[in-house]
mmCIF file with all atom_site columns, C-alpha atoms in Angstrom:
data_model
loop_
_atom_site.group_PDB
_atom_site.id
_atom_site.type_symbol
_atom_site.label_atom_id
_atom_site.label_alt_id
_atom_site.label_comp_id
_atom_site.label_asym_id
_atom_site.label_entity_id
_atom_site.label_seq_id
_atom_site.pdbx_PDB_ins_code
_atom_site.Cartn_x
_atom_site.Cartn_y
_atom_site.Cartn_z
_atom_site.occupancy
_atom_site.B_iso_or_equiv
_atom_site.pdbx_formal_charge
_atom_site.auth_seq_id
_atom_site.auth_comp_id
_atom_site.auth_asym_id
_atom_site.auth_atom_id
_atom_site.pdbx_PDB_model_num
ATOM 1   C CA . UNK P 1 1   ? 0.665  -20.709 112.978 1.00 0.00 ? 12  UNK P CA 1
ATOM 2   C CA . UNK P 1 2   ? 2.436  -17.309 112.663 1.00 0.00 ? 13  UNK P CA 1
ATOM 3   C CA . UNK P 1 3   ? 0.882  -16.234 115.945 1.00 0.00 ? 14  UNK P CA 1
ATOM 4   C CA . UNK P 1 4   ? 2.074  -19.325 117.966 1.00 0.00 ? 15  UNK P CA 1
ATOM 5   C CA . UNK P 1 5   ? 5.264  -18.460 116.602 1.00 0.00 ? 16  UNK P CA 1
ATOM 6   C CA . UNK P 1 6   ? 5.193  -14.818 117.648 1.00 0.00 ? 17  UNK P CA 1
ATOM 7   C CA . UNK P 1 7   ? 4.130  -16.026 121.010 1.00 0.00 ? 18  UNK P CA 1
ATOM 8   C CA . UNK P 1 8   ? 7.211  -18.152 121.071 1.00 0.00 ? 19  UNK P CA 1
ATOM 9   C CA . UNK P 1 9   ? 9.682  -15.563 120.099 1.00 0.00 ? 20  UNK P CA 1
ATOM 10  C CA . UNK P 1 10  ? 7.803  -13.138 122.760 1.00 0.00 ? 21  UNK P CA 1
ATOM 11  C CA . UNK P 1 11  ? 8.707  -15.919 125.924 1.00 0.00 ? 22  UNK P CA 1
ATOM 12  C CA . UNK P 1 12  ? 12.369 -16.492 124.319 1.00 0.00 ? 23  UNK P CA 1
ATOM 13  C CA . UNK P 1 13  ? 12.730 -12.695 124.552 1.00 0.00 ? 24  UNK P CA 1
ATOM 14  C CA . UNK P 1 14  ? 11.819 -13.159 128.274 1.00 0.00 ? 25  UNK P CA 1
ATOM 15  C CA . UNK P 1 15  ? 14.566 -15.936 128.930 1.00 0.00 ? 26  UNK P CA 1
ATOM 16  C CA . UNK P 1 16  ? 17.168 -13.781 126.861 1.00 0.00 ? 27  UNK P CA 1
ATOM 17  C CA . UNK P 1 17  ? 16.353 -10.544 128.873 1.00 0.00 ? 28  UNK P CA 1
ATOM 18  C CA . UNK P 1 18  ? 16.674 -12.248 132.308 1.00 0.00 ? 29  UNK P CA 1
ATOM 19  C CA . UNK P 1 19  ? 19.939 -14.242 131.131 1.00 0.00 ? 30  UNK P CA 1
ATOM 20  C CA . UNK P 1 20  ? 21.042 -10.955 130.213 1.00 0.00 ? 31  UNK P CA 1
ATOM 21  C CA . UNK P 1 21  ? 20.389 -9.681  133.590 1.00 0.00 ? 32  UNK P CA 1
ATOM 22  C CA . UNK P 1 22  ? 22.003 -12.692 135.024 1.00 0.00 ? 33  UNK P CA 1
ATOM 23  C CA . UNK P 1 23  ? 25.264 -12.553 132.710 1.00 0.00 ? 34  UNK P CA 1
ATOM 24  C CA . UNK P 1 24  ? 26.528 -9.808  134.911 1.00 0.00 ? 35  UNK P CA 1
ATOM 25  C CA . UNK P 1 25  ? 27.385 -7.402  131.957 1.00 0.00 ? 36  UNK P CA 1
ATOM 26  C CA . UNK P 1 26  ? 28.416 -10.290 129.579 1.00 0.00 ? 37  UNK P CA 1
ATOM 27  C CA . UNK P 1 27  ? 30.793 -11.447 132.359 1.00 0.00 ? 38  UNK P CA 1
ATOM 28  C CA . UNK P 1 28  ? 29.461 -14.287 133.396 1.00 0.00 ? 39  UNK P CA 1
ATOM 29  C CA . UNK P 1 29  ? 29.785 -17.474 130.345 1.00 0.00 ? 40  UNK P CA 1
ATOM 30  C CA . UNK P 1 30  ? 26.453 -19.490 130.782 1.00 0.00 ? 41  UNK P CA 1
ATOM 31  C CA . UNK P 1 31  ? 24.386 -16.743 130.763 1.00 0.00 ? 42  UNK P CA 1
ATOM 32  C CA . UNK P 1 32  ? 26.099 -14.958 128.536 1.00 0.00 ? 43  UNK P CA 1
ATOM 33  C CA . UNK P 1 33  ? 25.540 -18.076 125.894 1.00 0.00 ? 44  UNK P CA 1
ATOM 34  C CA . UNK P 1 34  ? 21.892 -18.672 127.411 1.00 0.00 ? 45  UNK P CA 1
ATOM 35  C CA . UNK P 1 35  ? 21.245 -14.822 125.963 1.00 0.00 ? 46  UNK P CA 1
ATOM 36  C CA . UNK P 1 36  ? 23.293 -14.940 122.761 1.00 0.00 ? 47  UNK P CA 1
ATOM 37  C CA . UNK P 1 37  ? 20.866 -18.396 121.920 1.00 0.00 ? 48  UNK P CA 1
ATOM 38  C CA . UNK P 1 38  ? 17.770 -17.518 123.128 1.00 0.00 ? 49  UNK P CA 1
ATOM 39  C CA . UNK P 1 39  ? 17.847 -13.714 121.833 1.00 0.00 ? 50  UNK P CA 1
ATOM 40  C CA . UNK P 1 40  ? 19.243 -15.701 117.945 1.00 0.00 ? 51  UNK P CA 1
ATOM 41  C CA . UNK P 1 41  ? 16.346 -17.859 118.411 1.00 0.00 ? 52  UNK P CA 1
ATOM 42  C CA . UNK P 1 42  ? 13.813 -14.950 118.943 1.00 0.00 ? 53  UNK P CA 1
ATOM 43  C CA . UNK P 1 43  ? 14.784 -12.900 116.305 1.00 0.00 ? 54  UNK P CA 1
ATOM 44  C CA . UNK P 1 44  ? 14.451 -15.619 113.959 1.00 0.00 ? 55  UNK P CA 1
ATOM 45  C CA . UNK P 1 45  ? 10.750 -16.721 114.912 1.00 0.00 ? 56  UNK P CA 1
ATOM 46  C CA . UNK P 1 46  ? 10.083 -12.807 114.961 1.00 0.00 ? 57  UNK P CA 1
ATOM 47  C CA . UNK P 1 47  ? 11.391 -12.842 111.525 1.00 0.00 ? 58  UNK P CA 1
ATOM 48  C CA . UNK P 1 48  ? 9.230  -16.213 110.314 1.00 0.00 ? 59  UNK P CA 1
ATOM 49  C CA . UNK P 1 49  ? 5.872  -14.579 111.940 1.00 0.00 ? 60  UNK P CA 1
ATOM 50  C CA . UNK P 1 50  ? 6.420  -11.694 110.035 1.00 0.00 ? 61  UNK P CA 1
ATOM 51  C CA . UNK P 1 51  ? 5.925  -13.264 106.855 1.00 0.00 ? 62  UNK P CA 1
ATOM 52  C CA . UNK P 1 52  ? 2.601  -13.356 107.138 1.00 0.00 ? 63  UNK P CA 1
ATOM 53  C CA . UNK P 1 53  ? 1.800  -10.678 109.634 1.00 0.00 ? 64  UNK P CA 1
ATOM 54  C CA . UNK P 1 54  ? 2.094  -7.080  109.255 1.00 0.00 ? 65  UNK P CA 1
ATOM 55  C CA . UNK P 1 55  ? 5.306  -5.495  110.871 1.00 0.00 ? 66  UNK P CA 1
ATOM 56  C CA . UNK P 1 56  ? 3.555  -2.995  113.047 1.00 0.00 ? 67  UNK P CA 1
ATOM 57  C CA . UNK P 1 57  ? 1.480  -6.366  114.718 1.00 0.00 ? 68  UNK P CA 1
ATOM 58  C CA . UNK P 1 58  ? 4.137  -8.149  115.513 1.00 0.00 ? 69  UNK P CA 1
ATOM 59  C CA . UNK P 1 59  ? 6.793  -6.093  116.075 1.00 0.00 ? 70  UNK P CA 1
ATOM 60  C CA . UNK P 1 60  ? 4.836  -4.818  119.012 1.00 0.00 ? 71  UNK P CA 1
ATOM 61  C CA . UNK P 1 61  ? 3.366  -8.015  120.128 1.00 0.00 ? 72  UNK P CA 1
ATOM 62  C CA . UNK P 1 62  ? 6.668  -9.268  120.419 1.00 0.00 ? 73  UNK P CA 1
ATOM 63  C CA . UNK P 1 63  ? 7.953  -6.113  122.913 1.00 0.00 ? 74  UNK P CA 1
ATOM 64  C CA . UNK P 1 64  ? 5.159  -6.442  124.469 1.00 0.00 ? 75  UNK P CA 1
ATOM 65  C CA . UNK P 1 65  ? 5.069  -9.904  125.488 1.00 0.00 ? 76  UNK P CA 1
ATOM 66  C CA . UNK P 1 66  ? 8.975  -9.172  126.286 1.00 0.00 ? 77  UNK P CA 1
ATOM 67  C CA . UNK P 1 67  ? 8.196  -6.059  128.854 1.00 0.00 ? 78  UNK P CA 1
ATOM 68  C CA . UNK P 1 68  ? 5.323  -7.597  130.946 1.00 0.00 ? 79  UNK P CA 1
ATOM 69  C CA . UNK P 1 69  ? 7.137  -10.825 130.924 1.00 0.00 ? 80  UNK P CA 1
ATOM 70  C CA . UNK P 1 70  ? 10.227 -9.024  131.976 1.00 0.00 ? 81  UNK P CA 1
ATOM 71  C CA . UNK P 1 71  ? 8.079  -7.026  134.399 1.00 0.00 ? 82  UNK P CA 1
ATOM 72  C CA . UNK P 1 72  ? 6.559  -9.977  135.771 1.00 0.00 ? 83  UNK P CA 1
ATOM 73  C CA . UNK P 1 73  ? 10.008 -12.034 135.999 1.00 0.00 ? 84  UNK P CA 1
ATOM 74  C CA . UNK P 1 74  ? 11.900 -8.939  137.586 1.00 0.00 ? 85  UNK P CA 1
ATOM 75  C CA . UNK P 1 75  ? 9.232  -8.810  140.532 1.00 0.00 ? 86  UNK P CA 1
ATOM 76  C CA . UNK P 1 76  ? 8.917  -12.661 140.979 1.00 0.00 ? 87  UNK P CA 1
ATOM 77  C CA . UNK P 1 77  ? 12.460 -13.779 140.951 1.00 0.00 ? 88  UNK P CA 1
ATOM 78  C CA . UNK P 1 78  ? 14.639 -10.590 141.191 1.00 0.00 ? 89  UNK P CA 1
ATOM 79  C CA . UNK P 1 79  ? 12.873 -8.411  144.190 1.00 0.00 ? 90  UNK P CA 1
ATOM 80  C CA . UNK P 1 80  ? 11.902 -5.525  142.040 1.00 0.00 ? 91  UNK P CA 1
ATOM 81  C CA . UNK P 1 81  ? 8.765  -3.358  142.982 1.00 0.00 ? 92  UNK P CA 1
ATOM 82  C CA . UNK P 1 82  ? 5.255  -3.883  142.656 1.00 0.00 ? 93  UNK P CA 1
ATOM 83  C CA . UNK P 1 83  ? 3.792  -0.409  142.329 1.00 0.00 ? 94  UNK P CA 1
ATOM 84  C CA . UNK P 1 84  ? 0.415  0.536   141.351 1.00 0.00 ? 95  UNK P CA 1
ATOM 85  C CA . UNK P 1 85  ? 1.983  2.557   137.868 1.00 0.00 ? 96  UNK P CA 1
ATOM 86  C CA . UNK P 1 86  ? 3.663  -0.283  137.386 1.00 0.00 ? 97  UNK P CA 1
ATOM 87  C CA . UNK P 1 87  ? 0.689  -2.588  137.692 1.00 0.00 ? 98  UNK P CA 1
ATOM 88  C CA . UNK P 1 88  ? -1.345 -0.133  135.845 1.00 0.00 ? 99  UNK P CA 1
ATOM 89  C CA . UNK P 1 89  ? 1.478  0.304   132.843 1.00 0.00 ? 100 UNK P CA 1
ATOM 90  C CA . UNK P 1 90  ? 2.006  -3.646  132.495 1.00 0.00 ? 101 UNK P CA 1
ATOM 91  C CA . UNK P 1 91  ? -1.911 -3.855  132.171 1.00 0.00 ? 102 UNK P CA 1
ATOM 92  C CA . UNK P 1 92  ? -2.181 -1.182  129.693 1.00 0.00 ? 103 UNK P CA 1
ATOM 93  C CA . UNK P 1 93  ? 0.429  -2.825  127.414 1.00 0.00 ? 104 UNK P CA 1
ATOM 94  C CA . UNK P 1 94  ? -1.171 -6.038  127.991 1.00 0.00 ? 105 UNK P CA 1
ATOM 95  C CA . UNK P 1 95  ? -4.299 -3.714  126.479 1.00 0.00 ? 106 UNK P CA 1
ATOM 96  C CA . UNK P 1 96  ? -2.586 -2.916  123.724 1.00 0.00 ? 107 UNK P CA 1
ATOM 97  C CA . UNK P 1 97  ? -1.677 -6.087  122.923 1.00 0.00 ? 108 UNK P CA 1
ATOM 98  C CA . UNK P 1 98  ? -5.482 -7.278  122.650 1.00 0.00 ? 109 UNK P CA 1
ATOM 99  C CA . UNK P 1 99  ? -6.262 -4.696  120.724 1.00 0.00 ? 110 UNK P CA 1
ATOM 100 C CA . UNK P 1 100 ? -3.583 -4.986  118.228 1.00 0.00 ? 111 UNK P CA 1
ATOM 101 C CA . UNK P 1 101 ? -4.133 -8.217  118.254 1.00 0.00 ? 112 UNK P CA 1
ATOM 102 C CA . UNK P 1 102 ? -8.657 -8.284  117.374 1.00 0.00 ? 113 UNK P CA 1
ATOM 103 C CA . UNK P 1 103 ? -7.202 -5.544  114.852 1.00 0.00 ? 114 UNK P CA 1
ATOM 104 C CA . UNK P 1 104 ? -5.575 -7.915  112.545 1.00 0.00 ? 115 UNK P CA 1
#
């Protein structure tokens, strides 16, 4: 169950990173608010998952999930470049992520 839940908190950390980018610096209300809940709501499945698995596990399962999704997100809805380091960066975390993950 705590992994579901990490996965959870990973996507939410997505949502509140592109609401973020969307709020405009915090000036613009809805996705200002869309950020403030989401990111509230991440932290606290982080925090539930982490009950039961170690800190260094899902403390970087959770960036991780956040930076490719935010990778991913930033080149399919925002424009932003798809270069090979990038490509090869995103897949290496993604690496790292399997790893830590057949670790536990």
């Amino acid at each position: 169950m705590a992994w579901g839940v990490l996965v959870i908190a990973g996507l939410l950390e997505i949502v509140w990173a592109y609401a973020m980018k969307q709020s405009d610096g915090f000036t613009r209300a809805i996705p200002t608010a869309i950020t403030v809940v989401t990111m509230t709501a991440s932290f606290a499945l982080l925090s539930f998952a982490m009950r039961s698995l170690p800190l260094g596990t899902a403390y970087t399962v959770w960036t991780g999930i956040g930076a490719v999704g935010a990778f991913a997100v930033g080149v399919a809805f925002l424009g932003e470049a798809v270069t090979p380091a990038r490509v090869i960066a995103a897949c290496l975390i993604v690496a790292g992520l399997v790893l830590m993950r057949l670790s536990d």
